[in-house]
XYZ file of C-alpha atoms in Angstrom:
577
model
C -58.147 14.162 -22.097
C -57.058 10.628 -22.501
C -56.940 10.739 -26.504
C -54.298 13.946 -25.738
C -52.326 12.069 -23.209
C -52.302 9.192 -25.126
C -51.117 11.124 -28.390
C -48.428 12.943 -26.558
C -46.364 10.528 -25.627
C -46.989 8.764 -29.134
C -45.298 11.973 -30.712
C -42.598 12.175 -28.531
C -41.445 8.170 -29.338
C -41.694 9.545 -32.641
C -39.554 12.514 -32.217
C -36.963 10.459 -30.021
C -36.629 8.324 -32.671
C -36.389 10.281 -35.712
C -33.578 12.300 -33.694
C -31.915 9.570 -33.233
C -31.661 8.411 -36.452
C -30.965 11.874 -37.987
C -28.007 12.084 -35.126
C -26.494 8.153 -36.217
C -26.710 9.032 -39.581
C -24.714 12.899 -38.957
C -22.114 10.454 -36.961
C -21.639 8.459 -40.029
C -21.288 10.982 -42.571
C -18.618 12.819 -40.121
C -16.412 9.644 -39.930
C -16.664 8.718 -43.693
C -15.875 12.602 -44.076
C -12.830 11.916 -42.089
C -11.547 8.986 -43.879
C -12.396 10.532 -46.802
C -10.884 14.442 -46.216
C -7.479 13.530 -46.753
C -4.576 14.624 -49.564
C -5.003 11.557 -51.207
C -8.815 11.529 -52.136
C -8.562 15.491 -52.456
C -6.125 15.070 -55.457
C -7.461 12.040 -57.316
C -11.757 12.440 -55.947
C -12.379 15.317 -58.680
C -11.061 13.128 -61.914
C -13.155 10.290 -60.778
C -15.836 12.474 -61.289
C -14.759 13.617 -64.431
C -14.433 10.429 -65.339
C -17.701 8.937 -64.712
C -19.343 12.447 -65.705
C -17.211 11.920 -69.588
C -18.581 8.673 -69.630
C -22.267 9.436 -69.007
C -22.375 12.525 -71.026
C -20.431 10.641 -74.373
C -22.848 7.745 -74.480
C -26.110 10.553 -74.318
C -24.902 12.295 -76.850
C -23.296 9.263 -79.128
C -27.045 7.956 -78.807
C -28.879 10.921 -79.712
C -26.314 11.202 -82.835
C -27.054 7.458 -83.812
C -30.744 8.074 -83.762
C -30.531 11.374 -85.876
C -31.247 14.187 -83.616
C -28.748 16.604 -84.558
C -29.424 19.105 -86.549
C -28.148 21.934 -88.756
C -26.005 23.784 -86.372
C -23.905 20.265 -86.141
C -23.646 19.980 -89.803
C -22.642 22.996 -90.106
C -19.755 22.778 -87.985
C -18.815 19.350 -89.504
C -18.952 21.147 -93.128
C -16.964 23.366 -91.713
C -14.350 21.176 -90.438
C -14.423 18.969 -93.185
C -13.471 21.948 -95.236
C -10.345 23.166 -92.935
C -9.682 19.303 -92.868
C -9.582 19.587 -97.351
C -7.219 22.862 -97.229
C -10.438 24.529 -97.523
C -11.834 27.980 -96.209
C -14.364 27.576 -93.915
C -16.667 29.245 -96.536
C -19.758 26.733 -96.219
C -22.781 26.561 -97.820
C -24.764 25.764 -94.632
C -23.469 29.005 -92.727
C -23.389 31.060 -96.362
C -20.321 32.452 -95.882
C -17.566 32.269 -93.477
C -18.218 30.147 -90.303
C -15.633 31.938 -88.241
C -17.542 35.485 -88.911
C -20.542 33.921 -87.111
C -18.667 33.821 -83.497
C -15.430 33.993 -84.196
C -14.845 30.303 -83.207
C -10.689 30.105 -84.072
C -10.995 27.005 -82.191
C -12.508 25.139 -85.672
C -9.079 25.006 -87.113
C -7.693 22.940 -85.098
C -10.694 20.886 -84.730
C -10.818 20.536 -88.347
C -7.181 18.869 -88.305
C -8.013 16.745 -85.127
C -11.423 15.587 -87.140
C -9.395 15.236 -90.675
C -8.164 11.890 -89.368
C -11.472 10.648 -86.864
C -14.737 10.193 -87.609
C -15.932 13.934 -87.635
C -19.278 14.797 -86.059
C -18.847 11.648 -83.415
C -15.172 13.506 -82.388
C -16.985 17.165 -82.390
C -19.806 15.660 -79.836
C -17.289 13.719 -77.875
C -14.460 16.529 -77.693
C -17.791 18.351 -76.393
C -18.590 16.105 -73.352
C -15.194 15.530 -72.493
C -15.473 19.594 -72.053
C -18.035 19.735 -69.845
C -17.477 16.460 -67.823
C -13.496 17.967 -66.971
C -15.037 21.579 -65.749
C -15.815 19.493 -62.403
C -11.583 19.362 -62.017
C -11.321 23.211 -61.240
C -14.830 23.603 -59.856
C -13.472 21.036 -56.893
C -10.421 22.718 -56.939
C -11.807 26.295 -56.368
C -14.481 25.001 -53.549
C -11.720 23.505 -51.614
C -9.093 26.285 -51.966
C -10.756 29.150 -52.107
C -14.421 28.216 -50.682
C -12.298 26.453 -47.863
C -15.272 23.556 -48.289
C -15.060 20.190 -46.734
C -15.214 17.224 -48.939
C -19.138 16.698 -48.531
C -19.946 20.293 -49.213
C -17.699 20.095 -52.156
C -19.200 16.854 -53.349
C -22.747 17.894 -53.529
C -21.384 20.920 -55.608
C -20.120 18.486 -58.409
C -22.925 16.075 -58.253
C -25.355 19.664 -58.489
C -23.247 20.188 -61.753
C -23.368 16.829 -62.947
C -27.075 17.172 -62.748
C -27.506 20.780 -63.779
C -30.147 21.187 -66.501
C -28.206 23.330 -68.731
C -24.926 20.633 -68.465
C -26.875 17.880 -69.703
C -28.627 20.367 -72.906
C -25.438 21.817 -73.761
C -24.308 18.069 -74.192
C -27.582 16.648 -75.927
C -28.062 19.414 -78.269
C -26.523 20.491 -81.661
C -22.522 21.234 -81.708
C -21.471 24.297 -80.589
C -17.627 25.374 -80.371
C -18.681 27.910 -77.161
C -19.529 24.639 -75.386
C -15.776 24.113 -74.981
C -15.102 27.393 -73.473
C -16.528 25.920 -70.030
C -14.050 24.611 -68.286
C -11.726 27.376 -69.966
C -13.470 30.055 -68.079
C -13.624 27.534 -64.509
C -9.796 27.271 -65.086
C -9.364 30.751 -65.697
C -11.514 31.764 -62.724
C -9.312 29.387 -60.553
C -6.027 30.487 -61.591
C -7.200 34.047 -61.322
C -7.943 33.263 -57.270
C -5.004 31.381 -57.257
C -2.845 34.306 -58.377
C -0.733 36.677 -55.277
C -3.425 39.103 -53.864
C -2.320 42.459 -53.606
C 0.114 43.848 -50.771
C -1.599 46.012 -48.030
C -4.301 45.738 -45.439
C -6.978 43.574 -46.221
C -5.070 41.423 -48.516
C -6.070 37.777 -48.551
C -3.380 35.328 -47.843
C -5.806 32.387 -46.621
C -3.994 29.747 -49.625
C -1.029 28.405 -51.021
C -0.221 31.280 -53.794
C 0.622 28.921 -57.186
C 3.965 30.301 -59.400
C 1.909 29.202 -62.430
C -0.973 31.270 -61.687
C -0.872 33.897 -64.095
C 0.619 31.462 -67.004
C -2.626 29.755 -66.338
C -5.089 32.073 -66.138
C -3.647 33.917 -69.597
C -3.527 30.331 -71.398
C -7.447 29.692 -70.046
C -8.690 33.331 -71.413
C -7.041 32.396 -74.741
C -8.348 29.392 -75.308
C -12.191 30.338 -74.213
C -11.568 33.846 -76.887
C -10.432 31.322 -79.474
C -14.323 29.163 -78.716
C -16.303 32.428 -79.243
C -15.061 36.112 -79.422
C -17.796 37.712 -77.508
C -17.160 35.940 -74.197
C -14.628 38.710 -74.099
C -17.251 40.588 -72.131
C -17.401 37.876 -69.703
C -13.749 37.379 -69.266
C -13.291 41.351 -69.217
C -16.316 41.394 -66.063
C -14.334 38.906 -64.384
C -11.005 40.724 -64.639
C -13.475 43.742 -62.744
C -14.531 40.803 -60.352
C -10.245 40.254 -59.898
C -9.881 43.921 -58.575
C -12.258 43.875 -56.519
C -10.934 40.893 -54.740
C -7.479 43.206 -54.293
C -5.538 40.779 -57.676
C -4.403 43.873 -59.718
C -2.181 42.120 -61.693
C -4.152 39.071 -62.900
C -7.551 41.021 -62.813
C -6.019 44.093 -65.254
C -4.935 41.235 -67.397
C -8.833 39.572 -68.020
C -9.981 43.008 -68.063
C -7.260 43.700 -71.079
C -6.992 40.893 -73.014
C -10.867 40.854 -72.887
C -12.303 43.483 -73.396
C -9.187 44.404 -76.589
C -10.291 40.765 -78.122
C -13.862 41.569 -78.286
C -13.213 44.866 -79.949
C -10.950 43.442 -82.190
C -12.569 40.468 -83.706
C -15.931 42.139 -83.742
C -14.693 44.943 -86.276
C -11.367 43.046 -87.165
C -11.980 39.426 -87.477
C -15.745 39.105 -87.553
C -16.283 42.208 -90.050
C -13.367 41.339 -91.718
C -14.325 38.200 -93.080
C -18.268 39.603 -93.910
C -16.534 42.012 -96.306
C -16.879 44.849 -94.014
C -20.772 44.057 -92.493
C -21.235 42.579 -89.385
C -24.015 39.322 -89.944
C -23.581 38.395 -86.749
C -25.556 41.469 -85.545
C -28.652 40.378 -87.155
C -30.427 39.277 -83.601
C -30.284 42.759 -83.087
C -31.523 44.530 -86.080
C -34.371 46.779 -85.123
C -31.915 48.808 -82.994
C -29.080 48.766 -85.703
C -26.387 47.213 -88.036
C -23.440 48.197 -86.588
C -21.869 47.882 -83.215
C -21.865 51.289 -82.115
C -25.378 51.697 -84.010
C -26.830 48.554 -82.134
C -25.240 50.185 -79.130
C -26.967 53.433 -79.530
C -30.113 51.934 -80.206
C -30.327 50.242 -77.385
C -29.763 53.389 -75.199
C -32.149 55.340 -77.566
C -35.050 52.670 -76.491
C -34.333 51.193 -72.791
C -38.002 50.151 -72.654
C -38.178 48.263 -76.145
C -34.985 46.026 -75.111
C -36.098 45.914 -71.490
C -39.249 44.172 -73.300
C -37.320 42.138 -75.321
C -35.388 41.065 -71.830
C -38.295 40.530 -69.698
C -40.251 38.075 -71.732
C -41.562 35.215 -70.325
C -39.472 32.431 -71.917
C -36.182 34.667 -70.725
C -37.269 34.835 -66.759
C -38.228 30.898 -67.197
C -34.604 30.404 -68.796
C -33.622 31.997 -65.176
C -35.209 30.502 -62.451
C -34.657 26.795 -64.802
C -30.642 27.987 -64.058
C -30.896 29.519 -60.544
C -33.614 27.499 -59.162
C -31.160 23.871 -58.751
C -28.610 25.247 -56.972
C -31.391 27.293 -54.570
C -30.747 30.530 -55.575
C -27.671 30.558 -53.524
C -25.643 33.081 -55.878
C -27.983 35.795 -55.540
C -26.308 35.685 -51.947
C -23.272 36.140 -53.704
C -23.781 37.935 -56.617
C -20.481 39.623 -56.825
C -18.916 36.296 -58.566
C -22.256 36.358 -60.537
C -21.566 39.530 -61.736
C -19.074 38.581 -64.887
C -21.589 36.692 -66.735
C -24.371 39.434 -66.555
C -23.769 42.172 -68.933
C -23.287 39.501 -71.911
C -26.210 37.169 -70.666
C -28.232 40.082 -71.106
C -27.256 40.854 -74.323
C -28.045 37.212 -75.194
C -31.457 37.702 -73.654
C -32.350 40.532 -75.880
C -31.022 39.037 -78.901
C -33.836 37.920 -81.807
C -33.225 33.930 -82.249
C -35.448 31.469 -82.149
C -36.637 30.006 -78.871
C -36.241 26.497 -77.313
C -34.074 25.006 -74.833
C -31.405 23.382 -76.959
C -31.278 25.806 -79.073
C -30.353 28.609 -76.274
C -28.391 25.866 -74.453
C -24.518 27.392 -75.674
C -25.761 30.668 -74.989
C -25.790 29.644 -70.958
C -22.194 29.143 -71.392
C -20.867 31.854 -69.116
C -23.996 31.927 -66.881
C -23.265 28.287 -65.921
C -19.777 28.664 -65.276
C -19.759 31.872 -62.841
C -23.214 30.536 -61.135
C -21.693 27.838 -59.899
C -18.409 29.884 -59.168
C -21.350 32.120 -56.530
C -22.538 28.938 -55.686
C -18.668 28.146 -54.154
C -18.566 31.560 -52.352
C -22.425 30.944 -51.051
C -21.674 28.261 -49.084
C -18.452 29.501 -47.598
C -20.674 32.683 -46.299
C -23.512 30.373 -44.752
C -20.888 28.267 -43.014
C -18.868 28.381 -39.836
C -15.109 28.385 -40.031
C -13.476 25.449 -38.014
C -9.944 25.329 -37.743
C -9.261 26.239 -41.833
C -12.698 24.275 -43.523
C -16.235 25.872 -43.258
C -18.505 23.743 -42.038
C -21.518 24.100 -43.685
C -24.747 23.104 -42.313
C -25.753 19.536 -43.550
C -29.500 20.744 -43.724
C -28.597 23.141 -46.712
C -26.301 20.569 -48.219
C -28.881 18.139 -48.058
C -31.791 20.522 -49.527
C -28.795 21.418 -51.935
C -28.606 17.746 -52.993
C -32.499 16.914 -53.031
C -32.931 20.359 -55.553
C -30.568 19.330 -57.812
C -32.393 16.213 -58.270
C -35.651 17.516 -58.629
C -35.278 19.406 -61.140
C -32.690 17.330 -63.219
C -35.541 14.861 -63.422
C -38.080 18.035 -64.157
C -36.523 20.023 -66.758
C -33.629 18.428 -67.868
C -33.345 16.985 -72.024
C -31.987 13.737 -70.196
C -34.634 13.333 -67.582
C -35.776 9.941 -66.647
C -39.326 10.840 -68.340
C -37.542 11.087 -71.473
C -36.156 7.320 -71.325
C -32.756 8.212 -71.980
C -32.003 4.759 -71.557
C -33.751 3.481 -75.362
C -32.077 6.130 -77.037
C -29.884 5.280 -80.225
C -32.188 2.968 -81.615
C -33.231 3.662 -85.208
C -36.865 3.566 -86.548
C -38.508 3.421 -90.347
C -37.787 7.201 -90.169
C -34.870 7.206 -89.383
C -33.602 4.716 -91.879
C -35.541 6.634 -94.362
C -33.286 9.482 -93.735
C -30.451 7.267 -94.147
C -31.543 6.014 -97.729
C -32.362 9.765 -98.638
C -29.172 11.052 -97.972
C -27.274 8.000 -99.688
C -29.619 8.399 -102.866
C -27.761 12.012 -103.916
C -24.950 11.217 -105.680
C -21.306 13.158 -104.145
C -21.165 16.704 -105.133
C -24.496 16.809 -106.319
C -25.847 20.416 -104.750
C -28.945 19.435 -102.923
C -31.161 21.155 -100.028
C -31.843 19.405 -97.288
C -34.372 19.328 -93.998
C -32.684 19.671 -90.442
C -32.424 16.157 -89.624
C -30.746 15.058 -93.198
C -28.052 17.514 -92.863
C -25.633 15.863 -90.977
C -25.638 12.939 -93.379
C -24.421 15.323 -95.912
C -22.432 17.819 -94.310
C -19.111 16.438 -95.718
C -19.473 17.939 -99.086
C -19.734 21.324 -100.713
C -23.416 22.556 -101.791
C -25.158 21.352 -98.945
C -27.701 24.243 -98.296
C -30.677 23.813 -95.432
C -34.116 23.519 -96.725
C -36.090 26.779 -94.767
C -39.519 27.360 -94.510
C -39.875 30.388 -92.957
C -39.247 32.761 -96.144
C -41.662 35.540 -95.809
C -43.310 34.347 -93.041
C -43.280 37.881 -91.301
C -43.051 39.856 -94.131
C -46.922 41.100 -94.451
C -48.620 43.964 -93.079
C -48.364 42.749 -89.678
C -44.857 41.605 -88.816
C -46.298 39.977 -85.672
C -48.590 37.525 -87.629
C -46.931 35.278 -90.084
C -48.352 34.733 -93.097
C -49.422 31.225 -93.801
C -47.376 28.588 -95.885
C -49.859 28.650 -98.847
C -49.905 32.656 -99.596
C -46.624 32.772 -99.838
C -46.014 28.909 -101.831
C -44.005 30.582 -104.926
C -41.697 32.271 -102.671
C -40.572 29.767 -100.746
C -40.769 26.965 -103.785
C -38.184 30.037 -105.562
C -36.158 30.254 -102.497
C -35.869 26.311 -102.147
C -34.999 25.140 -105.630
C -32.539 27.845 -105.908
C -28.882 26.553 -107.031
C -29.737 22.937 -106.309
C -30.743 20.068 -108.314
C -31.864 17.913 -105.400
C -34.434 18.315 -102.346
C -34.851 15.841 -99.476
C -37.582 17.157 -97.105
C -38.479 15.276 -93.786
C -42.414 15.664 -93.625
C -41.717 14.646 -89.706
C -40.027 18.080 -89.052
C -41.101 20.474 -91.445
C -44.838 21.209 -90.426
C -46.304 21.457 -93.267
C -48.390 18.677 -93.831
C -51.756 21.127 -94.884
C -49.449 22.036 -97.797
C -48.033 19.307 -98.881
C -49.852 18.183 -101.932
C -49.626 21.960 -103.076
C -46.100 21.681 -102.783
C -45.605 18.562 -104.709
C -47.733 19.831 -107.544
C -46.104 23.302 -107.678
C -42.580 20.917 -108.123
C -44.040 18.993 -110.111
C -45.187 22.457 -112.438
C -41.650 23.693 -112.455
C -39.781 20.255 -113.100
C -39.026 18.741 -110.412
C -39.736 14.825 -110.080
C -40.888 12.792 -106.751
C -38.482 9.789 -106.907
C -41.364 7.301 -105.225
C -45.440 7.643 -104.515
C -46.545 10.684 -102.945
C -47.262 9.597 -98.673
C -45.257 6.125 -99.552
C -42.321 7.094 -96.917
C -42.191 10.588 -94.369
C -38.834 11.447 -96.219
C -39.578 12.671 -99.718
C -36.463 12.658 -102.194
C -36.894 15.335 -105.538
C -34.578 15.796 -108.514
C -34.996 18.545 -111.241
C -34.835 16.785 -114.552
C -37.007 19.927 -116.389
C -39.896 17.589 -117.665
C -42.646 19.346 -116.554
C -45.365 16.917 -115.091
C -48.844 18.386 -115.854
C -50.966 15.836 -114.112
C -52.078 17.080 -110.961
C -52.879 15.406 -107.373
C -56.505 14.920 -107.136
C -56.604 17.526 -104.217
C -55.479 20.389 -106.752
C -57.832 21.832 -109.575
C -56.629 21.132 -113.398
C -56.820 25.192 -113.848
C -54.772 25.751 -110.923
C -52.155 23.593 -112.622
C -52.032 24.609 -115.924
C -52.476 28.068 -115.088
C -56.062 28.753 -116.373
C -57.773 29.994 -112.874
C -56.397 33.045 -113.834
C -58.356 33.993 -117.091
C -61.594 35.589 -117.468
C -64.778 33.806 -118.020
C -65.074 35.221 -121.733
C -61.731 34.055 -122.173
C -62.413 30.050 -122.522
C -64.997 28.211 -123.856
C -65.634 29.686 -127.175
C -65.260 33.050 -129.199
C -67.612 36.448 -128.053
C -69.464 37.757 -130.570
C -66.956 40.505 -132.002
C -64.638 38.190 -133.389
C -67.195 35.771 -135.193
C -66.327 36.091 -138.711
């Protein structure tokens, strides 16, 4: 009995207290909110954050880029602008064909005249940033107008976006022109609520209606259709989204000028320019190669795209862009809605896996999760006066999620050292050297990490592995590197003179002496020793070298291990004479 009554009291000191504290510290937040709530900080708070957020986000990326880490999808958005920069079509090498066929990304035209005068891929990446860091001016803007959120609510939203996973890899990884659709589709969204509601009972006439509203909103869709021509679906779900929330006007526009683009420059633009075949369907080839055959295939065999849907990297992809903002637009999934039909397309599409990779395709996911993250909080609040209060407990856990998993599954986590990035080691420079060694307009084939170097010239082709890999019996087991060694040696000397492959990202390191000797067979010289740097340089000069490494057989080389036994070494006894 005395160890309880002396623990009791214990425990209640300790409750007292942390009460105390907890009420202290809600007293100071309320009068800094109070200072802070005013016209002044509402207009000029959000481009501080923009600010600071354009200024993080630049020097990441600018880092990354100084220590190599793009990769073919920037050079071959630099090729292309370099080429609309020249008077060129965007016909590039690196794309092989038209680069605007791909995703019918209008947008590079302009970008290649802003670039023609800049220093191109450092303008592309920073153009990018500056995207993503300004989407935090209409995201504030639609929390406090339309989400009726106080200033601390509204903060944590922006500092949850500043932190969001999928901000930070659409920033890190390669360039992407759908990147800059983001705070095209935020604006759009706001000046879509912003818009006059509908006449009759029910309509909402809780804000300041904005003249400019539908001006806006049209300008927004048009420049996100311009990034990429299938975010039509998005825009068109949105303009659904717009009726329901009783804006006929504005929401039959987005629905329109939507849904009419995507048709368009999927069998207008898009098929135009791949001389009447649609490329860009290729993800989706086991169902089709047309639109309406894709289409049908898809109804034809729910369960095989369901599969394709409900893999386990796709559901991990979801809860890594649901879980830091706690799954609060599921409470609202109405302003989720937009984004889903095309998200699920992207989900079932056939491209290759990884988080930066699949970082652009997040693109409207992002922007309408945290547009149901707005309209969450406004529902879990309690309206006081004309602000929802919303409970500082869930702003708080709001604020601590975020964090956690930035710093867990984020490219620019802490863990990553973030911090030491744009430093340049012996590989590095060795890619440097390679790409300087080729002379100008030299046609040369080049790994992943070279590319960029050499993305400002014409014949600039990627060096690819893969050929054949799932071409045998099975096309769920790939065939290994060294049955298939002629194909891809055919594939990767074709219409070049030059090679540079990076033995740091190609993987093939159980091959590699193969390889050299194969080149070696069919012409091609090693400009250095074999192993004397992890960036190999090759030139065809059509001297055949016949000595072989000491890891290959002399038959294999000259061709001898295939002939008969009878067929070396001496006559048989027929032909002695």
């Amino acid at each position: 009995m005395s160890a309880i009554s002396t623990t009791l009291p214990a425990f209640e000191r300790v409750r007292s207290a942390a009460e105390r504290i907890w009420e202290r510290f809600d007293r100071a937040v309320l009068r800094l909110q109070g200072r802070v709530d005013t016209p002044t900080y509402d207009r000029w708070l959000p481009y501080g954050f923009a600010v600071l957020n354009a200024t993080i986000l630049i020097m990441l990326v600018l880092a990354r880029f100084h220590q190599l880490d793009q990769g073919l999808e920037t050079a071959k958005y630099a090729q292309a602008a370099w080429q609309i920069g020249e008077d060129l079509k965007p016909i590039t090498t690196l794309a092989g064909g038209n680069i605007i066929a791909e995703q019918g990304s209008l947008i590079m035209y302009p970008l290649g005249l802003v670039t023609s005068v800049l220093p191109r891929i450092e303008t592309l990446l920073i153009i990018k940033s500056i995207a993503l860091s300004i989407t935090v001016i209409p995201l504030w803007r639609l929390a406090r107008r339309h989400g009726q959120l106080g200033i601390g609510a509204t903060s944590t939203i922006i500092v949850a976006y500043s932190l969001y996973t999928y901000v930070h890899n659409m920033n890190v990884a390669d360039f992407a022109p759908a990147v800059l659709a983001v705070p095209a589709l935020m604006w759009a969204v706001l000046a879509g609520f912003d818009a006059k509601p509908d006449s009759g009972p029910g309509a909402n006439y809780d804000h300041q209606v904005r003249p400019w509203a539908k001006r806006t909103m049209t300008a927004a869709i048009i420049f996100a259709l311009l990034c990429r021509a299938d975010l039509g679906l998005a825009i068109a779900g949105f303009g659904v989204l717009l009726l329901i929330e009783r804006r006929r006007r504005v929401g039959l526009i987005a629905l329109g000028v939507g849904f009419v683009w995507f048709l368009v420059a999927m069998y207008g633009l898009q098929g135009g320019l791949s001389n009447g075949g649609f490329p860009f369907l290729a993800p989706y080839a086991e169902f089709g190669d047309t639109p309406l055959s894709v289409l049908g295939g898809i109804v034809a065999h729910p369960v095989r795209f369901a599969q394709l849907i409900g893999t386990q990297a796709n559901f991990q992809i979801l809860v890594v862009l649901l879980a830091p903002v706690l799954f609060l637009p599921l409470t609202a999934p109405r302003y989720l809605m937009p984004a889903i039909p095309l998200y699920v397309l992207y989900m079932g599409a056939d491209v290759p896996e990884g988080r930066l990779r699949e970082a652009a395709q997040t693109v409207p996911m992002t922007v309408f999760i945290f547009v149901a993250t707005v309209f969450a909080l406004k529902r879990t609040g309690r309206i006081l006066v004309k602000q929802v209060r919303v409970e500082r407990r869930v702003i708080l856990a709001l604020l601590l999620t975020a964090i956690v998993f930035f710093v867990r599954d984020s490219s620019t986590t802490p863990y990553t050292e973030p911090w030491s990035w744009g430093g340049r080691d012996e590989t590095d420079l060795a890619r440097v050297a390679a790409a300087e060694s080729v002379p100008p307009g030299e046609p040369v084939r080049a790994s992943g990490s070279v590319l960029p170097l050499l993305a400002e010239q014409l014949g600039v082709y990627a060096l690819d592995f893969s050929v054949g890999e799932f071409d045998g019996e099975d096309p769920d087991t790939p065939v290994p590197l060294g049955a298939r060694i002629d194909t891809v040696i055919a594939e990767i000397t074709r219409d070049v003179d030059w090679l540079i492959l990076d033995r740091n990202v190609e993987n093939i390191e159980a091959n590699i002496d193969t390889l050299q000797v194969r080149l070696a067979r069919d012409g091609w010289e090693l400009l250095g020793d074999p192993g004397a740097s992890p960036v190999e340089i090759y030139q065809f000069t059509g001297i055949v070298d016949a000595v072989p490494l000491a890891s290959e057989e002399p038959g294999a080389v000259l061709g001898l291990d295939q002939l008969e036994e009878g067929d070396v070494g001496g006559s048989t006894g027929e032909n002695d004479n």
